[in-house]
Amino acid sequence: MKTEIYSLLDENAGRAIEKAAEYICAGELVGIPTETVYGLAGSALFAEAAGKIYAAKGRPGDNPLIVHVAEPADAENIAHTTPLYYALAEKYMPGPLTIILSKKDVIPDTVSGGLQTVAIRCPAHPAARELIRVSGHPIAAPSANSSGKPSPTTAAHVYEDLQGKIPLILDGGPCSIGVESTVIALEPDDNGCVILRPGAVTEDMLAAVCGSVRVAEAVTDPGKAGDKPQSPGMKYKHYSPRCQVILIKAPDAAAYAAYVKAHGTGHYGVLAAEEESAQFSTGTVLSLGRADDEAEHARRLFALLRQADQRGYETLYARLPADHGIALAYYNRIIRAAGGEIVEI
Ligand code: AMP
Ligand code: MG
């Protein structure tokens, strides 16, 4: 199959979305931009489209797909909503928040990975919402990478992983957030929520609406996911470039740089903040942006993991970030990229 790329950044954007909607209605797949990462979109109403998503990504069939809707209230058609769902939707939808609800029968079991629940998100990206509206289908869309690889934040990343497997990619430029949505489950009787995957809607933002917010242990410790985690995605290898990622817990940038200098061998790269880069006299620094801009670190992470492979590094050094706010999203991805290991110095 030939994979075409249509730009959303010129006057043909409307036609590109119509073409994508035709594919969705015909049960085919399209790579689409969202504000978080690029998604591999298919109709959430067709088991067959979901089957194609798992096959194209090489994703295990028990790792459920997030279903995207154009309006928060459209969740009614596919799931059993609760008052807390609407309170959260009021504040954070459209946006990078995914809420797990009990599902209705229109959603095939293939989409929900055999679970009786379904994950719902209303994306903020105008093209993603327009595609859902024009196609008239809720859209199942996991990240548009090969399973296990870093998520795609540009159309070129999607092409790298899925060329020849899907007919169309919509190019909306780089994603503005760059890490996947926050995934939460609501506690029984709407008594708070639990974060299963951290994202740009942070613990504090959720607490402003929910009162009680727990962070699942597996978010910062992949070893705690177990065989039957609350979110199946927790147990899989994730975000892994080919190079080995070594994650360092260092008290400051100087100690991090000294460790890398003492241990770095061969062809290696270093993830570090712009202002810290001069401290690394060996290895090549891949800049995360300004030290105090944690949202920028998260935005750049996946593209830098891919760049490390393109440059053929054997090893990539990274420093353990803070474990709150948007930094928790970075933490969750980098610890998985490092296979769950932390080197404490
Ligand atoms: P991705 O599709 O790559 O953004 O990953 C979606 C994440 O949401 C995975 O970690 C899934 O395990 C999680 N997820 C999706 N649906 C559910 C669900 N019904 N219950 C729990 N976790 C879910
Ligand atoms: Mg993914």
mmCIF file of N, CA, C and O and ligand atoms in Angstrom, residues 57 59 142-145 151 180 197 238-239, ligand 2:
data_model
loop_
_atom_site.group_PDB
_atom_site.id
_atom_site.type_symbol
_atom_site.label_atom_id
_atom_site.label_comp_id
_atom_site.label_asym_id
_atom_site.label_seq_id
_atom_site.Cartn_x
_atom_site.Cartn_y
_atom_site.Cartn_z
ATOM 1 N N LYS A 57 0.270 -1.457 14.216
ATOM 2 C CA LYS A 57 1.200 -1.057 15.278
ATOM 3 C C LYS A 57 2.008 -2.230 15.838
ATOM 4 O O LYS A 57 3.005 -2.032 16.518
ATOM 5 N N ARG A 59 0.544 -4.047 18.084
ATOM 6 C CA ARG A 59 0.161 -3.833 19.485
ATOM 7 C C ARG A 59 -0.568 -5.065 20.028
ATOM 8 O O ARG A 59 -1.415 -5.622 19.336
ATOM 9 N N PRO A 142 -4.910 5.097 18.997
ATOM 10 C CA PRO A 142 -3.720 5.030 19.848
ATOM 11 C C PRO A 142 -2.639 5.883 19.204
ATOM 12 O O PRO A 142 -2.827 6.408 18.098
ATOM 13 N N SER A 143 -1.521 6.030 19.868
ATOM 14 C CA SER A 143 -0.407 6.753 19.263
ATOM 15 C C SER A 143 0.024 6.027 17.983
ATOM 16 O O SER A 143 0.005 4.796 17.921
ATOM 17 N N ALA A 144 0.411 6.815 16.962
ATOM 18 C CA ALA A 144 0.649 6.239 15.623
ATOM 19 C C ALA A 144 2.104 5.792 15.429
ATOM 20 O O ALA A 144 2.714 6.065 14.402
ATOM 21 N N ASN A 145 2.636 5.090 16.434
ATOM 22 C CA ASN A 145 3.990 4.538 16.339
ATOM 23 C C ASN A 145 3.899 3.016 16.261
ATOM 24 O O ASN A 145 2.869 2.441 16.594
ATOM 25 N N SER A 151 6.550 7.593 20.886
ATOM 26 C CA SER A 151 5.350 8.087 20.196
ATOM 27 C C SER A 151 5.736 9.169 19.186
ATOM 28 O O SER A 151 6.717 9.877 19.366
ATOM 29 N N GLU A 180 1.498 11.946 25.500
ATOM 30 C CA GLU A 180 0.125 11.489 25.421
ATOM 31 C C GLU A 180 -0.720 12.041 26.574
ATOM 32 O O GLU A 180 -0.198 12.500 27.589
ATOM 33 N N ARG A 197 -1.986 7.204 33.778
ATOM 34 C CA ARG A 197 -0.882 7.684 32.950
ATOM 35 C C ARG A 197 -0.853 9.201 33.075
ATOM 36 O O ARG A 197 -1.858 9.857 32.801
ATOM 37 N N HIS A 238 7.821 0.245 26.566
ATOM 38 C CA HIS A 238 7.307 1.460 25.953
ATOM 39 C C HIS A 238 8.412 2.431 25.621
ATOM 40 O O HIS A 238 9.427 2.463 26.302
ATOM 41 N N TYR A 239 8.168 3.271 24.651
ATOM 42 C CA TYR A 239 8.996 4.452 24.413
ATOM 43 C C TYR A 239 10.470 4.109 24.229
ATOM 44 O O TYR A 239 11.350 4.863 24.623
HETATM 45 MG MG MG B 2 1.028 4.641 22.730
#
